[in-house]
PDB file of C-alpha atoms in Angstrom:
ATOM      1  CA  UNK F   1      -0.135  -0.005   0.023  1.00  0.00           C
ATOM      2  CA  UNK F   2       1.701   3.100  -1.142  1.00  0.00           C
ATOM      3  CA  UNK F   3       1.803   5.836   1.368  1.00  0.00           C
ATOM      4  CA  UNK F   4       0.131   8.866   0.875  1.00  0.00           C
ATOM      5  CA  UNK F   5       2.894  12.014   1.201  1.00  0.00           C
ATOM      6  CA  UNK F   6       0.374  15.057   1.537  1.00  0.00           C
ATOM      7  CA  UNK F   7      -2.303  13.281   4.066  1.00  0.00           C
ATOM      8  CA  UNK F   8       1.496  12.798   5.869  1.00  0.00           C
ATOM      9  CA  UNK F   9       2.438  16.062   5.488  1.00  0.00           C
ATOM     10  CA  UNK F  10      -0.971  17.040   6.504  1.00  0.00           C
ATOM     11  CA  UNK F  11      -0.177  14.850   9.699  1.00  0.00           C
ATOM     12  CA  UNK F  12       2.960  16.960   9.973  1.00  0.00           C
ATOM     13  CA  UNK F  13       1.733  20.326   9.804  1.00  0.00           C
ATOM     14  CA  UNK F  14      -0.585  19.579  12.480  1.00  0.00           C
ATOM     15  CA  UNK F  15       1.486  17.973  14.922  1.00  0.00           C
ATOM     16  CA  UNK F  16       4.552  21.336  14.362  1.00  0.00           C
ATOM     17  CA  UNK F  17       2.001  23.699  14.740  1.00  0.00           C
ATOM     18  CA  UNK F  18       1.394  22.609  18.479  1.00  0.00           C
ATOM     19  CA  UNK F  19       4.951  22.380  19.365  1.00  0.00           C
ATOM     20  CA  UNK F  20       5.626  25.897  17.956  1.00  0.00           C
ATOM     21  CA  UNK F  21       2.325  27.139  19.392  1.00  0.00           C
ATOM     22  CA  UNK F  22       3.821  26.142  22.870  1.00  0.00           C
ATOM     23  CA  UNK F  23       7.624  27.376  21.625  1.00  0.00           C
ATOM     24  CA  UNK F  24       6.089  30.869  20.843  1.00  0.00           C
ATOM     25  CA  UNK F  25       3.374  31.205  24.244  1.00  0.00           C
ATOM     26  CA  UNK F  26       7.309  30.437  26.603  1.00  0.00           C
ATOM     27  CA  UNK F  27       8.576  34.289  26.046  1.00  0.00           C
ATOM     28  CA  UNK F  28       4.790  35.503  26.722  1.00  0.00           C
ATOM     29  CA  UNK F  29       5.565  33.779  29.839  1.00  0.00           C
ATOM     30  CA  UNK F  30       8.862  33.775  30.914  1.00  0.00           C
ATOM     31  CA  UNK F  31       9.143  37.876  29.607  1.00  0.00           C
ATOM     32  CA  UNK F  32       5.714  38.596  31.832  1.00  0.00           C
ATOM     33  CA  UNK F  33       6.557  41.851  34.512  1.00  0.00           C
ATOM     34  CA  UNK F  34       9.827  42.444  33.776  1.00  0.00           C
ATOM     35  CA  UNK F  35      11.551  39.763  33.538  1.00  0.00           C
ATOM     36  CA  UNK F  36      14.728  39.124  32.547  1.00  0.00           C
ATOM     37  CA  UNK F  37      15.707  38.026  29.460  1.00  0.00           C
ATOM     38  CA  UNK F  38      17.324  34.540  29.715  1.00  0.00           C
ATOM     39  CA  UNK F  39      18.865  32.244  26.735  1.00  0.00           C
ATOM     40  CA  UNK F  40      16.295  29.234  27.122  1.00  0.00           C
ATOM     41  CA  UNK F  41      13.891  32.248  26.287  1.00  0.00           C
ATOM     42  CA  UNK F  42      16.066  33.293  23.691  1.00  0.00           C
ATOM     43  CA  UNK F  43      16.153  29.857  22.580  1.00  0.00           C
ATOM     44  CA  UNK F  44      12.597  29.201  22.934  1.00  0.00           C
ATOM     45  CA  UNK F  45      12.322  32.618  20.732  1.00  0.00           C
ATOM     46  CA  UNK F  46      14.382  31.391  17.943  1.00  0.00           C
ATOM     47  CA  UNK F  47      12.972  27.705  17.697  1.00  0.00           C
ATOM     48  CA  UNK F  48       9.440  29.242  17.774  1.00  0.00           C
ATOM     49  CA  UNK F  49       9.764  31.774  14.700  1.00  0.00           C
ATOM     50  CA  UNK F  50      11.845  28.908  12.669  1.00  0.00           C
ATOM     51  CA  UNK F  51       8.622  26.404  14.339  1.00  0.00           C
ATOM     52  CA  UNK F  52       6.350  28.891  12.453  1.00  0.00           C
ATOM     53  CA  UNK F  53       7.996  28.823   9.524  1.00  0.00           C
ATOM     54  CA  UNK F  54       7.915  25.249   9.133  1.00  0.00           C
ATOM     55  CA  UNK F  55       4.352  25.206   9.982  1.00  0.00           C
ATOM     56  CA  UNK F  56       4.177  27.635   7.172  1.00  0.00           C
ATOM     57  CA  UNK F  57       6.300  26.382   4.227  1.00  0.00           C
ATOM     58  CA  UNK F  58       4.902  22.748   5.034  1.00  0.00           C
ATOM     59  CA  UNK F  59       1.272  24.501   4.830  1.00  0.00           C
ATOM     60  CA  UNK F  60       2.881  25.947   1.495  1.00  0.00           C
ATOM     61  CA  UNK F  61       3.787  22.404   0.154  1.00  0.00           C
ATOM     62  CA  UNK F  62       0.334  21.040   0.690  1.00  0.00           C
ATOM     63  CA  UNK F  63      -2.089  23.520   0.318  1.00  0.00           C
ATOM     64  CA  UNK F  64      -2.044  23.428  -4.306  1.00  0.00           C
ATOM     65  CA  UNK F  65      -3.354  19.722  -3.661  1.00  0.00           C
ATOM     66  CA  UNK F  66      -5.673  21.367  -1.463  1.00  0.00           C
ATOM     67  CA  UNK F  67      -7.072  23.547  -3.981  1.00  0.00           C
ATOM     68  CA  UNK F  68      -7.245  20.315  -5.999  1.00  0.00           C
ATOM     69  CA  UNK F  69      -8.760  17.797  -4.263  1.00  0.00           C
ATOM     70  CA  UNK F  70      -9.983  19.714  -1.057  1.00  0.00           C
ATOM     71  CA  UNK F  71     -10.955  23.284  -1.788  1.00  0.00           C
ATOM     72  CA  UNK F  72     -14.274  22.582  -3.401  1.00  0.00           C
ATOM     73  CA  UNK F  73     -15.022  19.822  -0.876  1.00  0.00           C
ATOM     74  CA  UNK F  74     -15.038  21.969   1.850  1.00  0.00           C
ATOM     75  CA  UNK F  75     -17.035  24.756   0.394  1.00  0.00           C
ATOM     76  CA  UNK F  76     -19.710  21.687  -0.202  1.00  0.00           C
ATOM     77  CA  UNK F  77     -20.483  21.533   2.990  1.00  0.00           C
ATOM     78  CA  UNK F  78     -20.865  24.578   3.204  1.00  0.00           C
ATOM     79  CA  UNK F  79     -19.455  28.235   2.682  1.00  0.00           C
ATOM     80  CA  UNK F  80     -18.427  28.931   6.112  1.00  0.00           C
ATOM     81  CA  UNK F  81     -16.367  26.282   6.948  1.00  0.00           C
ATOM     82  CA  UNK F  82     -15.066  27.051   3.315  1.00  0.00           C
ATOM     83  CA  UNK F  83     -14.201  30.708   4.409  1.00  0.00           C
ATOM     84  CA  UNK F  84     -12.768  29.714   8.030  1.00  0.00           C
ATOM     85  CA  UNK F  85     -10.204  27.835   6.123  1.00  0.00           C
ATOM     86  CA  UNK F  86      -9.552  31.110   3.315  1.00  0.00           C
ATOM     87  CA  UNK F  87      -9.105  32.808   7.307  1.00  0.00           C
ATOM     88  CA  UNK F  88      -7.127  29.941   8.852  1.00  0.00           C
ATOM     89  CA  UNK F  89      -4.317  30.792   5.901  1.00  0.00           C
ATOM     90  CA  UNK F  90      -4.533  34.556   6.061  1.00  0.00           C
ATOM     91  CA  UNK F  91      -3.705  34.401  10.395  1.00  0.00           C
ATOM     92  CA  UNK F  92      -0.963  32.302   9.750  1.00  0.00           C
ATOM     93  CA  UNK F  93       0.505  34.662   7.530  1.00  0.00           C
ATOM     94  CA  UNK F  94      -0.115  37.245  10.191  1.00  0.00           C
ATOM     95  CA  UNK F  95       1.349  35.022  12.727  1.00  0.00           C
ATOM     96  CA  UNK F  96       4.595  33.998  10.569  1.00  0.00           C
ATOM     97  CA  UNK F  97       4.908  37.568  10.211  1.00  0.00           C
ATOM     98  CA  UNK F  98       5.390  38.505  13.582  1.00  0.00           C
ATOM     99  CA  UNK F  99       6.946  35.290  14.312  1.00  0.00           C
ATOM    100  CA  UNK F 100       9.749  36.581  12.025  1.00  0.00           C
ATOM    101  CA  UNK F 101       9.542  39.841  13.953  1.00  0.00           C
ATOM    102  CA  UNK F 102      10.030  38.861  16.939  1.00  0.00           C
ATOM    103  CA  UNK F 103      12.974  36.636  15.651  1.00  0.00           C
ATOM    104  CA  UNK F 104      14.535  40.009  14.783  1.00  0.00           C
ATOM    105  CA  UNK F 105      13.932  41.010  18.014  1.00  0.00           C
ATOM    106  CA  UNK F 106      15.738  38.480  19.580  1.00  0.00           C
ATOM    107  CA  UNK F 107      18.537  39.027  17.702  1.00  0.00           C
ATOM    108  CA  UNK F 108      19.154  42.887  19.275  1.00  0.00           C
ATOM    109  CA  UNK F 109      17.695  42.389  22.656  1.00  0.00           C
ATOM    110  CA  UNK F 110      20.348  41.516  25.131  1.00  0.00           C
ATOM    111  CA  UNK F 111      20.370  39.271  27.904  1.00  0.00           C
ATOM    112  CA  UNK F 112      18.621  40.269  31.140  1.00  0.00           C
ATOM    113  CA  UNK F 113      16.335  43.184  31.779  1.00  0.00           C
ATOM    114  CA  UNK F 114      16.167  45.789  28.012  1.00  0.00           C
ATOM    115  CA  UNK F 115      13.385  48.253  26.379  1.00  0.00           C
ATOM    116  CA  UNK F 116      13.164  45.680  23.686  1.00  0.00           C
ATOM    117  CA  UNK F 117      11.757  43.156  25.567  1.00  0.00           C
ATOM    118  CA  UNK F 118       8.381  44.846  25.937  1.00  0.00           C
ATOM    119  CA  UNK F 119       7.927  44.779  22.412  1.00  0.00           C
ATOM    120  CA  UNK F 120       9.406  41.291  22.071  1.00  0.00           C
ATOM    121  CA  UNK F 121       6.656  39.253  24.389  1.00  0.00           C
ATOM    122  CA  UNK F 122       4.107  41.417  22.865  1.00  0.00           C
ATOM    123  CA  UNK F 123       5.464  40.344  19.755  1.00  0.00           C
ATOM    124  CA  UNK F 124       5.097  36.465  20.147  1.00  0.00           C
ATOM    125  CA  UNK F 125       2.119  36.696  22.718  1.00  0.00           C
ATOM    126  CA  UNK F 126       0.286  38.343  19.151  1.00  0.00           C
ATOM    127  CA  UNK F 127       1.784  35.253  16.886  1.00  0.00           C
ATOM    128  CA  UNK F 128       0.915  32.101  19.104  1.00  0.00           C
ATOM    129  CA  UNK F 129      -2.692  33.902  19.461  1.00  0.00           C
ATOM    130  CA  UNK F 130      -3.238  33.671  16.138  1.00  0.00           C
ATOM    131  CA  UNK F 131      -1.817  30.485  15.557  1.00  0.00           C
ATOM    132  CA  UNK F 132      -3.817  29.258  18.331  1.00  0.00           C
ATOM    133  CA  UNK F 133      -6.531  30.396  16.485  1.00  0.00           C
ATOM    134  CA  UNK F 134      -5.199  29.066  12.884  1.00  0.00           C
ATOM    135  CA  UNK F 135      -5.088  25.467  14.852  1.00  0.00           C
ATOM    136  CA  UNK F 136      -8.116  25.488  15.901  1.00  0.00           C
ATOM    137  CA  UNK F 137      -9.706  26.283  13.067  1.00  0.00           C
ATOM    138  CA  UNK F 138      -7.383  23.600  11.197  1.00  0.00           C
ATOM    139  CA  UNK F 139      -8.696  20.788  13.863  1.00  0.00           C
ATOM    140  CA  UNK F 140     -11.577  21.830  13.897  1.00  0.00           C
ATOM    141  CA  UNK F 141     -11.786  21.664  10.157  1.00  0.00           C
ATOM    142  CA  UNK F 142     -10.429  18.266   9.249  1.00  0.00           C
ATOM    143  CA  UNK F 143     -13.005  16.639  11.130  1.00  0.00           C
ATOM    144  CA  UNK F 144     -15.133  17.258   8.382  1.00  0.00           C
ATOM    145  CA  UNK F 145     -12.084  16.941   5.355  1.00  0.00           C
ATOM    146  CA  UNK F 146      -8.763  16.249   5.140  1.00  0.00           C
ATOM    147  CA  UNK F 147      -6.081  14.555   2.667  1.00  0.00           C
ATOM    148  CA  UNK F 148      -7.480  10.925   4.457  1.00  0.00           C
ATOM    149  CA  UNK F 149     -10.928  11.450   3.391  1.00  0.00           C
ATOM    150  CA  UNK F 150      -9.772  12.071  -0.220  1.00  0.00           C
ATOM    151  CA  UNK F 151     -10.240   8.481  -2.014  1.00  0.00           C
TER     152      UNK F 151
ATOM    153  CA  UNK P   1      23.199  56.938  24.348  1.00  0.00           C
ATOM    154  CA  UNK P   2      25.405  54.623  22.617  1.00  0.00           C
ATOM    155  CA  UNK P   3      26.069  54.107  18.848  1.00  0.00           C
ATOM    156  CA  UNK P   4      25.266  50.301  19.325  1.00  0.00           C
ATOM    157  CA  UNK P   5      22.080  50.918  21.668  1.00  0.00           C
ATOM    158  CA  UNK P   6      20.667  53.533  18.357  1.00  0.00           C
ATOM    159  CA  UNK P   7      21.740  50.439  15.818  1.00  0.00           C
ATOM    160  CA  UNK P   8      19.891  48.147  18.066  1.00  0.00           C
ATOM    161  CA  UNK P   9      16.692  49.971  18.436  1.00  0.00           C
ATOM    162  CA  UNK P  10      16.892  51.286  14.711  1.00  0.00           C
ATOM    163  CA  UNK P  11      16.878  47.040  14.247  1.00  0.00           C
ATOM    164  CA  UNK P  12      14.332  46.380  16.008  1.00  0.00           C
ATOM    165  CA  UNK P  13      12.448  49.073  14.753  1.00  0.00           C
ATOM    166  CA  UNK P  14      12.854  47.758  11.764  1.00  0.00           C
ATOM    167  CA  UNK P  15      12.234  44.334  12.329  1.00  0.00           C
ATOM    168  CA  UNK P  16       8.644  45.443  13.092  1.00  0.00           C
ATOM    169  CA  UNK P  17       8.187  48.315  10.529  1.00  0.00           C
ATOM    170  CA  UNK P  18       7.900  45.216   7.861  1.00  0.00           C
ATOM    171  CA  UNK P  19       6.271  43.286   9.336  1.00  0.00           C
ATOM    172  CA  UNK P  20       3.398  45.177   9.882  1.00  0.00           C
ATOM    173  CA  UNK P  21       3.929  46.773   6.074  1.00  0.00           C
ATOM    174  CA  UNK P  22       3.966  42.863   4.943  1.00  0.00           C
ATOM    175  CA  UNK P  23       0.643  42.226   7.128  1.00  0.00           C
ATOM    176  CA  UNK P  24      -0.539  45.775   5.640  1.00  0.00           C
ATOM    177  CA  UNK P  25      -0.249  44.959   1.643  1.00  0.00           C
ATOM    178  CA  UNK P  26      -1.955  41.217   2.031  1.00  0.00           C
ATOM    179  CA  UNK P  27      -4.852  42.432   3.818  1.00  0.00           C
ATOM    180  CA  UNK P  28      -5.369  45.452   1.260  1.00  0.00           C
ATOM    181  CA  UNK P  29      -4.959  42.863  -1.700  1.00  0.00           C
ATOM    182  CA  UNK P  30      -7.641  40.730   0.159  1.00  0.00           C
ATOM    183  CA  UNK P  31      -9.669  44.109   0.559  1.00  0.00           C
ATOM    184  CA  UNK P  32      -9.016  44.482  -3.364  1.00  0.00           C
ATOM    185  CA  UNK P  33      -9.025  40.746  -4.331  1.00  0.00           C
ATOM    186  CA  UNK P  34     -13.076  41.052  -5.782  1.00  0.00           C
ATOM    187  CA  UNK P  35     -12.066  44.035  -8.192  1.00  0.00           C
ATOM    188  CA  UNK P  36      -8.944  42.969  -9.122  1.00  0.00           C
ATOM    189  CA  UNK P  37     -10.789  39.357  -9.987  1.00  0.00           C
ATOM    190  CA  UNK P  38     -13.600  41.665 -11.744  1.00  0.00           C
ATOM    191  CA  UNK P  39     -11.119  43.389 -13.642  1.00  0.00           C
ATOM    192  CA  UNK P  40      -8.976  40.881 -14.464  1.00  0.00           C
ATOM    193  CA  UNK P  41     -11.039  37.002 -15.585  1.00  0.00           C
ATOM    194  CA  UNK P  42     -12.746  36.396 -12.728  1.00  0.00           C
ATOM    195  CA  UNK P  43      -8.732  34.724 -10.908  1.00  0.00           C
ATOM    196  CA  UNK P  44      -8.974  35.163  -7.426  1.00  0.00           C
ATOM    197  CA  UNK P  45      -5.058  36.765  -7.338  1.00  0.00           C
ATOM    198  CA  UNK P  46      -2.893  34.048  -6.897  1.00  0.00           C
ATOM    199  CA  UNK P  47      -2.386  33.235  -3.388  1.00  0.00           C
ATOM    200  CA  UNK P  48       1.558  33.063  -3.856  1.00  0.00           C
ATOM    201  CA  UNK P  49       1.942  35.889  -5.321  1.00  0.00           C
ATOM    202  CA  UNK P  50       0.366  37.866  -2.604  1.00  0.00           C
ATOM    203  CA  UNK P  51       2.647  36.066  -0.288  1.00  0.00           C
ATOM    204  CA  UNK P  52       5.638  36.963  -1.708  1.00  0.00           C
ATOM    205  CA  UNK P  53       4.795  40.842  -2.651  1.00  0.00           C
ATOM    206  CA  UNK P  54       4.181  40.689   1.042  1.00  0.00           C
ATOM    207  CA  UNK P  55       7.265  39.745   2.191  1.00  0.00           C
ATOM    208  CA  UNK P  56       9.367  41.216  -0.820  1.00  0.00           C
ATOM    209  CA  UNK P  57       7.661  44.947   0.499  1.00  0.00           C
ATOM    210  CA  UNK P  58       8.144  43.450   4.474  1.00  0.00           C
ATOM    211  CA  UNK P  59      12.375  43.188   3.275  1.00  0.00           C
ATOM    212  CA  UNK P  60      12.191  46.129   1.644  1.00  0.00           C
ATOM    213  CA  UNK P  61      10.282  48.710   4.575  1.00  0.00           C
ATOM    214  CA  UNK P  62      13.161  46.677   6.678  1.00  0.00           C
ATOM    215  CA  UNK P  63      16.040  47.949   4.858  1.00  0.00           C
ATOM    216  CA  UNK P  64      14.377  51.720   4.606  1.00  0.00           C
ATOM    217  CA  UNK P  65      13.907  51.689   8.284  1.00  0.00           C
ATOM    218  CA  UNK P  66      17.498  50.671   9.079  1.00  0.00           C
ATOM    219  CA  UNK P  67      17.526  54.053   8.150  1.00  0.00           C
ATOM    220  CA  UNK P  68      14.908  55.956   9.794  1.00  0.00           C
ATOM    221  CA  UNK P  69      15.801  58.175  13.110  1.00  0.00           C
ATOM    222  CA  UNK P  70      16.514  57.303  16.393  1.00  0.00           C
ATOM    223  CA  UNK P  71      13.622  59.380  17.564  1.00  0.00           C
ATOM    224  CA  UNK P  72      11.058  57.410  15.097  1.00  0.00           C
ATOM    225  CA  UNK P  73      13.137  54.108  16.076  1.00  0.00           C
ATOM    226  CA  UNK P  74      12.148  55.242  19.403  1.00  0.00           C
ATOM    227  CA  UNK P  75       8.495  56.270  19.013  1.00  0.00           C
ATOM    228  CA  UNK P  76       7.655  52.956  17.060  1.00  0.00           C
ATOM    229  CA  UNK P  77       9.012  50.922  19.866  1.00  0.00           C
ATOM    230  CA  UNK P  78       7.582  53.158  22.307  1.00  0.00           C
ATOM    231  CA  UNK P  79       3.597  52.712  21.105  1.00  0.00           C
ATOM    232  CA  UNK P  80       3.875  49.186  20.402  1.00  0.00           C
ATOM    233  CA  UNK P  81      -0.292  50.001  20.063  1.00  0.00           C
ATOM    234  CA  UNK P  82       0.140  52.566  17.340  1.00  0.00           C
ATOM    235  CA  UNK P  83       2.852  50.795  15.317  1.00  0.00           C
ATOM    236  CA  UNK P  84       1.541  47.488  16.156  1.00  0.00           C
ATOM    237  CA  UNK P  85      -1.794  47.175  17.668  1.00  0.00           C
ATOM    238  CA  UNK P  86      -4.183  49.212  15.485  1.00  0.00           C
ATOM    239  CA  UNK P  87      -2.217  48.102  11.931  1.00  0.00           C
ATOM    240  CA  UNK P  88      -2.398  44.202  13.132  1.00  0.00           C
ATOM    241  CA  UNK P  89      -5.937  45.342  14.230  1.00  0.00           C
ATOM    242  CA  UNK P  90      -7.005  46.179  10.460  1.00  0.00           C
ATOM    243  CA  UNK P  91      -5.432  43.580   9.278  1.00  0.00           C
ATOM    244  CA  UNK P  92      -7.075  41.053  11.390  1.00  0.00           C
ATOM    245  CA  UNK P  93     -10.626  43.020  10.352  1.00  0.00           C
ATOM    246  CA  UNK P  94      -9.876  42.794   6.465  1.00  0.00           C
ATOM    247  CA  UNK P  95      -9.077  39.079   7.194  1.00  0.00           C
ATOM    248  CA  UNK P  96     -12.212  38.103   8.313  1.00  0.00           C
ATOM    249  CA  UNK P  97     -14.651  40.084   6.236  1.00  0.00           C
ATOM    250  CA  UNK P  98     -12.493  39.548   2.882  1.00  0.00           C
ATOM    251  CA  UNK P  99     -12.127  35.870   3.684  1.00  0.00           C
TER     252      UNK P  99
END
């Protein structure tokens, strides 16, 4: 039985997204109340940015197949579902851009307390929130239609 | 203020400017998409082209942001509500309304 590569990528996409959410939330928690930027936080910032990039990259890789195999099937279930998927794509893009900005801020922020920490924390919080919403929509829609349900 | 600190703030503000500009262009294309569809052959603005343009603008704005006066960088970093919050809210609004 041949392995369905697109389905595999879809699963990896979802799992990497959930890991990325955890990584993006770490700076939000560890930099609260003007706490200093530590090495572990710096690493979670970089990994969160890499995770966001990886999640989006896998999403872009399966997007052409989604347009062919799934888009019309999801819209056939109801316009709301199709529109929700489109919304998820937009939110994921905003989340990626914020994570990239956060990565750039991390390269500049000095260890310890820095005026940049507030901007850093806010950027990662916004990125995490957007990715949480996108992931929630993705999980909900995957229960209705996914590459596993395509013959 | 030391020169390195000024440079740090410039890079940080430029990164924010770049990200916000890329988000805004993406949102603007969402808003304008129905008009572009009407003008063209009914084909939507290709998704990857939209991403590419947004990313390219972000990089250009980042490069320009590295050269803005220090007071602009400082203002951007100390008024995140206006430089990050409000533009992002507009982008979210566009994403929800013009899906």
